[in-house]
Coordinates of C-alpha atoms and ligand atoms in Angstrom, one line a residue:
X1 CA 0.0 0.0 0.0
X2 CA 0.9 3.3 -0.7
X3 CA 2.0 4.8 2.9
X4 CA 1.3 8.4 2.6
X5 CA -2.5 6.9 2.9
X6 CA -2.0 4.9 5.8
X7 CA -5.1 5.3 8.5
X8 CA -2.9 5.1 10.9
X9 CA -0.6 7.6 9.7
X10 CA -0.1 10.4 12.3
X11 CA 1.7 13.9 11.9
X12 CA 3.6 16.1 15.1
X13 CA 1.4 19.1 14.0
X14 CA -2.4 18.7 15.5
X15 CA -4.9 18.1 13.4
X16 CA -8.8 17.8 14.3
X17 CA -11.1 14.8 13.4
X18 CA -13.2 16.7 11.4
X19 CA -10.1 18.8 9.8
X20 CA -10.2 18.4 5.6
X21 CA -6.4 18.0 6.0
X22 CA -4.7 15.2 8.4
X23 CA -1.5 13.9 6.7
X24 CA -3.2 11.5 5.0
X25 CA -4.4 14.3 2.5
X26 CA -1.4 16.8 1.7
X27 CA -2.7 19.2 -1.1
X28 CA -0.9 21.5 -2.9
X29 CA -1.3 25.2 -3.2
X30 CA 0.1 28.3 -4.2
X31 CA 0.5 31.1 -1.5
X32 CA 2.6 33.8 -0.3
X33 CA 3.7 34.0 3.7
X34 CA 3.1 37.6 3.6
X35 CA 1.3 39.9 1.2
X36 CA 5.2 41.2 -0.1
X37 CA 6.9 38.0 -0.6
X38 CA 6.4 36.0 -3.4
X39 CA 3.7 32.9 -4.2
X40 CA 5.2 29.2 -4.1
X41 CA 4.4 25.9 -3.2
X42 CA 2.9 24.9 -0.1
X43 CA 1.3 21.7 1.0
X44 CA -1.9 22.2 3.4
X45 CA -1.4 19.9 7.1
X46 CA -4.4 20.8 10.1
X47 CA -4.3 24.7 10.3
X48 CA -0.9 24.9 8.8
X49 CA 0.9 25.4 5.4
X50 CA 4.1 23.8 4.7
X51 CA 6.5 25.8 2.6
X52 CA 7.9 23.8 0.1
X53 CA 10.3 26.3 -1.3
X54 CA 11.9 26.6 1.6
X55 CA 11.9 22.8 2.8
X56 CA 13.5 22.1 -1.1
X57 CA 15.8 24.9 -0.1
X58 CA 17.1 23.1 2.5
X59 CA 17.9 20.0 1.2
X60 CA 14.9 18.2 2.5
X61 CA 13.8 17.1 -0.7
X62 CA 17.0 16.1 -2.9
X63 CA 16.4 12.5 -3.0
X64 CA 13.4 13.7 -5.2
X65 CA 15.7 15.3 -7.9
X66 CA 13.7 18.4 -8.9
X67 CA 14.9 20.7 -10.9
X68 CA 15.5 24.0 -9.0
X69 CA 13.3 26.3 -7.9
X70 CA 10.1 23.7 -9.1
X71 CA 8.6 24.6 -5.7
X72 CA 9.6 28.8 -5.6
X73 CA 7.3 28.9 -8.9
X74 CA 4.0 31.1 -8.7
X75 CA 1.7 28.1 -10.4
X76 CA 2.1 24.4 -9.8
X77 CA 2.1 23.5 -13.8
X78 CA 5.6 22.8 -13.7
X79 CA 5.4 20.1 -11.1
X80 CA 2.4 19.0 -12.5
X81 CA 4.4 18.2 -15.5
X82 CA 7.0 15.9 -13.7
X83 CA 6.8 12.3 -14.2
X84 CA 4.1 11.0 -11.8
X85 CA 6.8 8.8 -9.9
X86 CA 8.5 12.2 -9.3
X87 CA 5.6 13.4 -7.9
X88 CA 4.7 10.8 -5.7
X89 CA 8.2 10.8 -4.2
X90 CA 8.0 14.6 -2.8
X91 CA 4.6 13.5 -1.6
X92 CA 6.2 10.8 -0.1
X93 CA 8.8 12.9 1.1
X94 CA 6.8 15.7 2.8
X95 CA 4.6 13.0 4.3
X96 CA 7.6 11.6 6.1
X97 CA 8.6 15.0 7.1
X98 CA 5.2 15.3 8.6
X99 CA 5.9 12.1 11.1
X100 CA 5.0 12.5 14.5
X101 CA 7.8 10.1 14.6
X102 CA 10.4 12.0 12.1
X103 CA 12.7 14.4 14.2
X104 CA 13.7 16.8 11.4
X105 CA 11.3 18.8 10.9
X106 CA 9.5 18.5 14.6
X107 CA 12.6 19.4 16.4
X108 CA 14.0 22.0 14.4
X109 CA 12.6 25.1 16.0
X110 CA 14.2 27.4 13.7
X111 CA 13.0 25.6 10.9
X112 CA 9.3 25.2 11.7
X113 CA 9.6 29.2 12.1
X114 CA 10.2 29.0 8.7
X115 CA 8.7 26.8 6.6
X116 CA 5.7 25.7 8.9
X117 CA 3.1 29.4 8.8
X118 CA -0.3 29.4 10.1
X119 CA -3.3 28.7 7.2
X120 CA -4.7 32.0 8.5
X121 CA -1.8 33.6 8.0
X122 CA -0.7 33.5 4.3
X123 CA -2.5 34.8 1.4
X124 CA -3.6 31.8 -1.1
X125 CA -3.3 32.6 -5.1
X126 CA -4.7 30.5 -7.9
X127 CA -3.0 27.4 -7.4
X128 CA -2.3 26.3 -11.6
X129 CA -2.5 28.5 -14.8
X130 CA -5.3 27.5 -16.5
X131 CA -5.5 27.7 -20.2
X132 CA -8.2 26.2 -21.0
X133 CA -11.3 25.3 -19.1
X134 CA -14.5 22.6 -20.2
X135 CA -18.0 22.0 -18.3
X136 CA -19.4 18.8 -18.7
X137 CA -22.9 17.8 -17.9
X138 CA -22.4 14.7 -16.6
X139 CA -24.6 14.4 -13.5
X140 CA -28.2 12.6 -15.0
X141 CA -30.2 13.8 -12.1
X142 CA -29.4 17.5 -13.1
X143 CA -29.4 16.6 -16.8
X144 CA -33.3 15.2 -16.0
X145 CA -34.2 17.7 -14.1
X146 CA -33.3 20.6 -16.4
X147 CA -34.9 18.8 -19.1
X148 CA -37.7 18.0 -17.3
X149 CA -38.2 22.0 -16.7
X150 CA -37.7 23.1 -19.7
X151 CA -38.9 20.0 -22.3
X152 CA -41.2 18.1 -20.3
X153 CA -40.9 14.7 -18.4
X154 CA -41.4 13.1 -22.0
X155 CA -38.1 14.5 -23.8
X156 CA -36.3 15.2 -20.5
X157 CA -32.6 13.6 -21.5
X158 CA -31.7 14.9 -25.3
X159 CA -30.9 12.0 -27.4
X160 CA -27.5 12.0 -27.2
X161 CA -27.4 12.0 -23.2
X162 CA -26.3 8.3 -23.4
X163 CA -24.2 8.4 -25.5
X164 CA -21.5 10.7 -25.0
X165 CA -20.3 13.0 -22.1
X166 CA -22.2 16.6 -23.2
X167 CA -19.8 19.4 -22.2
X168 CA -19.2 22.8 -23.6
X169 CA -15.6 25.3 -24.3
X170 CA -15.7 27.2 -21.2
X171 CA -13.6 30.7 -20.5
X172 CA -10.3 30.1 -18.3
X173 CA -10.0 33.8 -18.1
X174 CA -12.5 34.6 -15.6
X175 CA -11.7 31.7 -12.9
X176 CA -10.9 32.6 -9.5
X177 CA -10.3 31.9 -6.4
X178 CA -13.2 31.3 -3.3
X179 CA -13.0 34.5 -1.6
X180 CA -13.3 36.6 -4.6
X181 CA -16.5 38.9 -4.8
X182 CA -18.3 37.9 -8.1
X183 CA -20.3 40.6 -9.7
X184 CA -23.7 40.4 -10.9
X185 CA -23.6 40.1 -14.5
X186 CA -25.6 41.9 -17.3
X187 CA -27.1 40.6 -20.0
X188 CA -29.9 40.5 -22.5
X189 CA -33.2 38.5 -21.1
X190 CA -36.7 37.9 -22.3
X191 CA -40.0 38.1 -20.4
X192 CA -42.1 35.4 -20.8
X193 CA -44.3 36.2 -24.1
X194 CA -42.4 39.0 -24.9
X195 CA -41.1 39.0 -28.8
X196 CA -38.3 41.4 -28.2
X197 CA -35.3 41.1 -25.6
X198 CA -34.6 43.6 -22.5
X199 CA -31.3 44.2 -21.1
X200 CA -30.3 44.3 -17.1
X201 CA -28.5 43.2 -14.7
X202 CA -28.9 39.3 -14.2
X203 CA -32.4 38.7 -12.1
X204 CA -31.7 34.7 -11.8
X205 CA -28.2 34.3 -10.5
X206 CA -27.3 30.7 -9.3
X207 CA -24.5 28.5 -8.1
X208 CA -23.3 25.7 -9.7
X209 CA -22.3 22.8 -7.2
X210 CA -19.2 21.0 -9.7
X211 CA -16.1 19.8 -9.0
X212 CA -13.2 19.4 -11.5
X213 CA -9.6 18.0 -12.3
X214 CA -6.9 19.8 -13.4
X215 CA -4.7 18.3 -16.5
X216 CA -1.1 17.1 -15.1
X217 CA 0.4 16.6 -19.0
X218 CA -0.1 18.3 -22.1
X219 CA -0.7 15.5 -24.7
X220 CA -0.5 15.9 -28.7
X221 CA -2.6 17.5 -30.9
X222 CA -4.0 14.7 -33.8
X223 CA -3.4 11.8 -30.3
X224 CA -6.7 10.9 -28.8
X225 CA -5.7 9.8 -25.1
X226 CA -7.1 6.4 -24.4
X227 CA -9.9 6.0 -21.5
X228 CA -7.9 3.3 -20.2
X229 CA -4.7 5.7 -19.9
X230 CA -6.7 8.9 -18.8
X231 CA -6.0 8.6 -15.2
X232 CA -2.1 9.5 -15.9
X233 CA -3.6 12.1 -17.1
X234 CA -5.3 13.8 -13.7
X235 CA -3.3 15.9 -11.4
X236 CA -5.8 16.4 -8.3
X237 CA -9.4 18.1 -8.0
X238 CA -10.8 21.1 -6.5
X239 CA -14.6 22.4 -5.9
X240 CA -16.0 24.2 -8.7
X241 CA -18.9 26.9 -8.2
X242 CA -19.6 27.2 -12.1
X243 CA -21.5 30.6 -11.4
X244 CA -24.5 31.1 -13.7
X245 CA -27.0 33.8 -15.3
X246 CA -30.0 31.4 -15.6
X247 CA -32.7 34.2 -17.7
X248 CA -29.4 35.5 -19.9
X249 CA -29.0 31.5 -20.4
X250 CA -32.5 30.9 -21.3
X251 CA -32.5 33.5 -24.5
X252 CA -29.1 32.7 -25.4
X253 CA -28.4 29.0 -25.3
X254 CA -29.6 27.7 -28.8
X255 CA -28.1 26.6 -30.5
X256 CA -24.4 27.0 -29.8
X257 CA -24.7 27.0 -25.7
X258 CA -24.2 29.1 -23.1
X259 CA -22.1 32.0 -23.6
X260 CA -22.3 35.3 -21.2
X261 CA -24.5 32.7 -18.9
X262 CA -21.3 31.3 -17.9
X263 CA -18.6 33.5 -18.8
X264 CA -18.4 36.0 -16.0
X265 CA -17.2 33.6 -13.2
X266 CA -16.2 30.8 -12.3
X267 CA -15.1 29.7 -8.8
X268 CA -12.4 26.9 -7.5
X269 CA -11.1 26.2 -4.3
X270 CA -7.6 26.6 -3.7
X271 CA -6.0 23.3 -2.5
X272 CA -5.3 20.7 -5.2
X273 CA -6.2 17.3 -3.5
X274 CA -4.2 14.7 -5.2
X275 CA -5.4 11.4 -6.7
X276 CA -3.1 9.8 -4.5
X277 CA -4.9 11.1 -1.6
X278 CA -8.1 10.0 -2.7
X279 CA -7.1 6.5 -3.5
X280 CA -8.8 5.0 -0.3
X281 CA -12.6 6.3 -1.2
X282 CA -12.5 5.0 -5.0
X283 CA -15.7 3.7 -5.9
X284 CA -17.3 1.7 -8.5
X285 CA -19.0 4.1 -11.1
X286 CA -22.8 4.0 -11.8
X287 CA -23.7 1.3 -14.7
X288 CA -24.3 2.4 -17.8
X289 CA -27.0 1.7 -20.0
X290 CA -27.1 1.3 -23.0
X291 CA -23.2 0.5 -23.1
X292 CA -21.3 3.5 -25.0
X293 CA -19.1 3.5 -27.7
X294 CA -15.9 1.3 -27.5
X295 CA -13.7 4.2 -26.6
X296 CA -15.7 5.4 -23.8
X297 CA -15.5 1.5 -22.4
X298 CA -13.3 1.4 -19.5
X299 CA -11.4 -1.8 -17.9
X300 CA -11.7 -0.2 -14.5
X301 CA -14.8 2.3 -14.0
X302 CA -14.4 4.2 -11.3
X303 CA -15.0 7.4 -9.4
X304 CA -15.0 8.8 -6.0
X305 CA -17.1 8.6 -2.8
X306 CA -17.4 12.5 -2.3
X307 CA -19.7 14.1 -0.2
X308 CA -20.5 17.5 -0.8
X309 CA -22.6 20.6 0.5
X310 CA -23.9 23.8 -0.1
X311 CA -24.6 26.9 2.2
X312 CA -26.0 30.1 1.2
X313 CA -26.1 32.8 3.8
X314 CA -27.6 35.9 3.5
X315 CA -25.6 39.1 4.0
X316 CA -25.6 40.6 7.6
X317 CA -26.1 37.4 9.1
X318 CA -24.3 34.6 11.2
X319 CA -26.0 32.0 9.9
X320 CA -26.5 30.3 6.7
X321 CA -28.7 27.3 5.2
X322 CA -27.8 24.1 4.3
X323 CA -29.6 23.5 0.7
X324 CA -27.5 20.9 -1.4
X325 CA -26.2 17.7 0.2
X326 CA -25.1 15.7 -2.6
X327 CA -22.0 13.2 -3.7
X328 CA -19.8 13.0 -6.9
X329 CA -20.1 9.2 -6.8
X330 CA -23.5 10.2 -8.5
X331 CA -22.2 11.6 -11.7
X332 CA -22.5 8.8 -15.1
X333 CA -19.5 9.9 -16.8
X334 CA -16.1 9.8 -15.1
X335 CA -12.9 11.8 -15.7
X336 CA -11.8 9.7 -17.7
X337 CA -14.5 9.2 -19.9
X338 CA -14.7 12.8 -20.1
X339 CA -11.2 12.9 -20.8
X340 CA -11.3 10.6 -23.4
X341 CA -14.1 12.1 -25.1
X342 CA -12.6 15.2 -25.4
X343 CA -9.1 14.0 -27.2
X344 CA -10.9 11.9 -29.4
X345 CA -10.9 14.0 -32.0
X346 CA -7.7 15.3 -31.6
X347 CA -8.1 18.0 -29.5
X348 CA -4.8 18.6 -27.5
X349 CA -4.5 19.2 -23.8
X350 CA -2.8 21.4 -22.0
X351 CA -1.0 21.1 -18.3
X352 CA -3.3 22.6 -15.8
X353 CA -6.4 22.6 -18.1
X354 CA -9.7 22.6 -15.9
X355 CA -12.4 20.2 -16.9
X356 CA -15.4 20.4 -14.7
X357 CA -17.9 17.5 -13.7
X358 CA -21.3 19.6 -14.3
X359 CA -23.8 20.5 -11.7
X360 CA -23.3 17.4 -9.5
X361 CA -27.0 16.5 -8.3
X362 CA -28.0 13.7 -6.4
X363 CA -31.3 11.3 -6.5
X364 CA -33.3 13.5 -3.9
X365 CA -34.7 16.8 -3.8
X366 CA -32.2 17.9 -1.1
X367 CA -29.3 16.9 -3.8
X368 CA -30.1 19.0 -5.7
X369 CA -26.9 21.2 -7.2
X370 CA -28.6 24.3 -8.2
X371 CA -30.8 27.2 -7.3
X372 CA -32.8 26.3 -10.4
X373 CA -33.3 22.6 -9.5
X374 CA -33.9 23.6 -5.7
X375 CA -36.8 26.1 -5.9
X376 CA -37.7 24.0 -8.8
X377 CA -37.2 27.3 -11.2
X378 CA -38.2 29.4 -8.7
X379 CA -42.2 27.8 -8.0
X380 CA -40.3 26.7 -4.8
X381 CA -38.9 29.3 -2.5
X382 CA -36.5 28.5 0.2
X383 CA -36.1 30.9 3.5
X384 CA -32.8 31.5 4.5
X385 CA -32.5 32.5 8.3
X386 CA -33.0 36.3 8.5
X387 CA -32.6 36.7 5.0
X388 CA -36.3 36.1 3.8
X389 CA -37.0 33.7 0.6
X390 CA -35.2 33.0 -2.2
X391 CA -36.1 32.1 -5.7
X392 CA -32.6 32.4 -6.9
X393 CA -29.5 34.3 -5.3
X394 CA -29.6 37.7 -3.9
X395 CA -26.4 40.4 -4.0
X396 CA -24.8 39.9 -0.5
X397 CA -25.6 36.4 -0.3
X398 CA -22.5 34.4 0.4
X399 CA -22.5 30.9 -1.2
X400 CA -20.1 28.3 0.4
X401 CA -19.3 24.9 -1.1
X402 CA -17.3 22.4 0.7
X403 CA -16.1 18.6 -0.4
X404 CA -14.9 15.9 2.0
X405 CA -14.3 11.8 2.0
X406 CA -15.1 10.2 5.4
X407 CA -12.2 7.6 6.4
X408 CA -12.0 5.7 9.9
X409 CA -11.8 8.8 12.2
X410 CA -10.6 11.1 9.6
X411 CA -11.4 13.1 6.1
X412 CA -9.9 14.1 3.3
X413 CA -11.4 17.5 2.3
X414 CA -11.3 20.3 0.0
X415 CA -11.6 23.2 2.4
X416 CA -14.2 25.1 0.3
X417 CA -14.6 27.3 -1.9
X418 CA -16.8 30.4 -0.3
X419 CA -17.7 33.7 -2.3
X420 CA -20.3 36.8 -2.1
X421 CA -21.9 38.3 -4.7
X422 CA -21.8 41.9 -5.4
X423 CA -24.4 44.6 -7.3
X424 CA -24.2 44.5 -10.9
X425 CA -21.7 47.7 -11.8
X426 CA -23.2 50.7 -13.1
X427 CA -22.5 50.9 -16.5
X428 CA -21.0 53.9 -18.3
Ligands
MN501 MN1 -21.6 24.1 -15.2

């Protein structure tokens, strides 16, 4: 077994039971220790962030053979790129570090100064340049359940569903990073029955409950990557909150897609969880029915066990509502199916692409992975606590998503990724 996932494992620094990050988990991250020194590499332990720059400085992490200065860089991409083995053996490395057995780095008081800064401390950055960024809509619950609003239960899944991962070319440009104030959009809408279009800010803003994997390894252009060898392919995951303009969406979405529905934000959490570190909650993938194409035909279907929640709180108030339990171990196409679909054609990736799962909705109404789905397109109000009903999201409101696996007395988390929205700007 791999022993940076050990149950037992144990690291000097304290870490909580319900923490998203014993040593079992280790995610990378870009951040700076103080607003004037420059971003690197840290790795997330309890409420503390290892600096990796400075640990390589020192010698810590030789054995590993990185090039130098891998770890003082401002994105991961370049270690993403290193052979997997390579990889694995700094994650190896820093888990030994972390040892509450491994002297080191537990007795060297000068050195835990140093390299060992509290979370709350250091200012986190977007953790991989992303050039290019694809939504899938590969949840069937959502899928249904949009089609079942706007088509009818009859013609709910489009015919093509089943038969290949759906996604869309999404804009890398406007990604950020959870704590980041995303501004209410304006667009062109139409009232129902109207023949012409009005224009506005956004009246039906909503969250998008996703999560998605970043690209470790560019691969050719003209080479589809096999399903079977996607998984080489898969650096970690973060939360996703694909932010979207649901009545600019409406009038704009045939027949090419969303465009300004989706182009204004997008939101992603900042630690990168490895696929090493979710190892341990791997789970067989839904079935699939009918069987798809050959290439989409994998010798090991799996995905993760994932649970996930959303929170909306209203502005000016302590507390927030719980309205979206869900899991990823829902979705019906996996990474790599989606992967594979996408370089079938020929379609080159890049290192630290961002593909994202689609609005991950569960079988029950409180699964449900969007504002739209949740008040049922808005016939179905929810209250927030002192923050009155909502149809869809309000400016002020703060939505927080948050990821976590559930081993024997511990998680492995994704933090979350938490962000308020702000008026629509006046426009000149
Ligand atoms: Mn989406």
């Amino acid at each position: 077994m791999d022993p940076t996932i050990d149950p037992q494992l144990k690291s000097f620094v304290a870490v909580a039971a319900d923490s998203h990050f014993p040593i079992q988990n280790l995610p990378f991250g870009i951040f700076s220790p103080t607003p004037r020194e420059d971003p690197r590499v840290g790795v997330r332990i309890g409420d503390f962030v290892l600096d990796l720059a400075v640990i390589q400085d020192c010698g810590l992490l030789d054995s590993a053979n990185l090039p130098a200065g891998i770890l003082s860089f401002r994105f991961l991409n370049p270690f993403m790129e290193l052979p997997k083995q390579q990889r694995r053996a700094v994650r190896l490395l820093v888990s030994g570090l972390l040892r509450e057995d491994e002297p080191t780095l537990q007795e060297d008081e000068n050195l835990k100064l140093r390299a060992l800064l509290p979370a709350d401390s250091v200012t986190m950055h977007m953790p991989v340049a992303i050039r290019d960024y694809t939504d899938f809509y590969s949840s069937k619950e959502h899928a249904t359940n949009v089609g079942i609003m706007f088509r009818g239960k009859e013609n709910a899944l489009m015919p093509n569903w089943l038969h290949l991962p759906v996604g869309y070319h999404g804009r890398a440009s406007s990604i950020g990073l959870s704590g980041e104030e995303v501004v209410r959009p304006h667009g062109q809408t139409i009232a129902p029955d109207a023949e012409v279009p009005s224009f506005g800010p956004s009246r039906l803003m909503d969250f998008e409950l996703e999560m998605g994997f970043l690209v470790s390894n560019a691969t050719p252009k003209g080479d589809p990557l096999s399903v079977d060898d996607a998984d080489d392919y898969i650096f970690g995951m973060v939360l996703i909150n694909d932010w979207s303009a649901r009545d600019i969406q409406k009038w704009e979405y045939q027949p090419l897609g969303p465009f300004n529905a989706k182009n204004f934000a997008t939101s992603i959490s900042p630690w990168v969880v490895t696929m090493d570190a979710l190892e341990p909650f791997r789970k067989e993938a839904p079935v699939q029915e009918p069987t798809p194409q050959d290439y989409l035909v994998e010798k090991d279907r799996h995905t993760f066990d994932i649970n996930l929640e959303v929170h909306i709180q209203a502005e000016g108030q302590s507390e927030g509502l719980c309205v979206c339990e869900s899991n990823f171990k829902h979705l019906y196409w996996t990474m790599a199916q989606q992967l594979a679909h996408h370089t079938i054609t020929g379609c080159n990736m890049s290192s630290g692409d961002l593909l994202g799962s689609g609005t991950i909705s569960g079988p029950d109404k409180g699964s449900f992975g969007s504002m739209l789905e949740i008040t049922w397109k808005g016939t179905e109000p929810v209250t927030l606590p002192g923050g009155g009903e909502r149809k869809f999201l309000d400016d002020g409101d703060t939505v927080t998503m948050t990821g976590w696996c559930q081993g024997a007395g511990y998680q492995v988390g994704f933090g979350e990724v938490r962000n308020t929205i702000a008026p629509a700007r006046d426009l000149k």
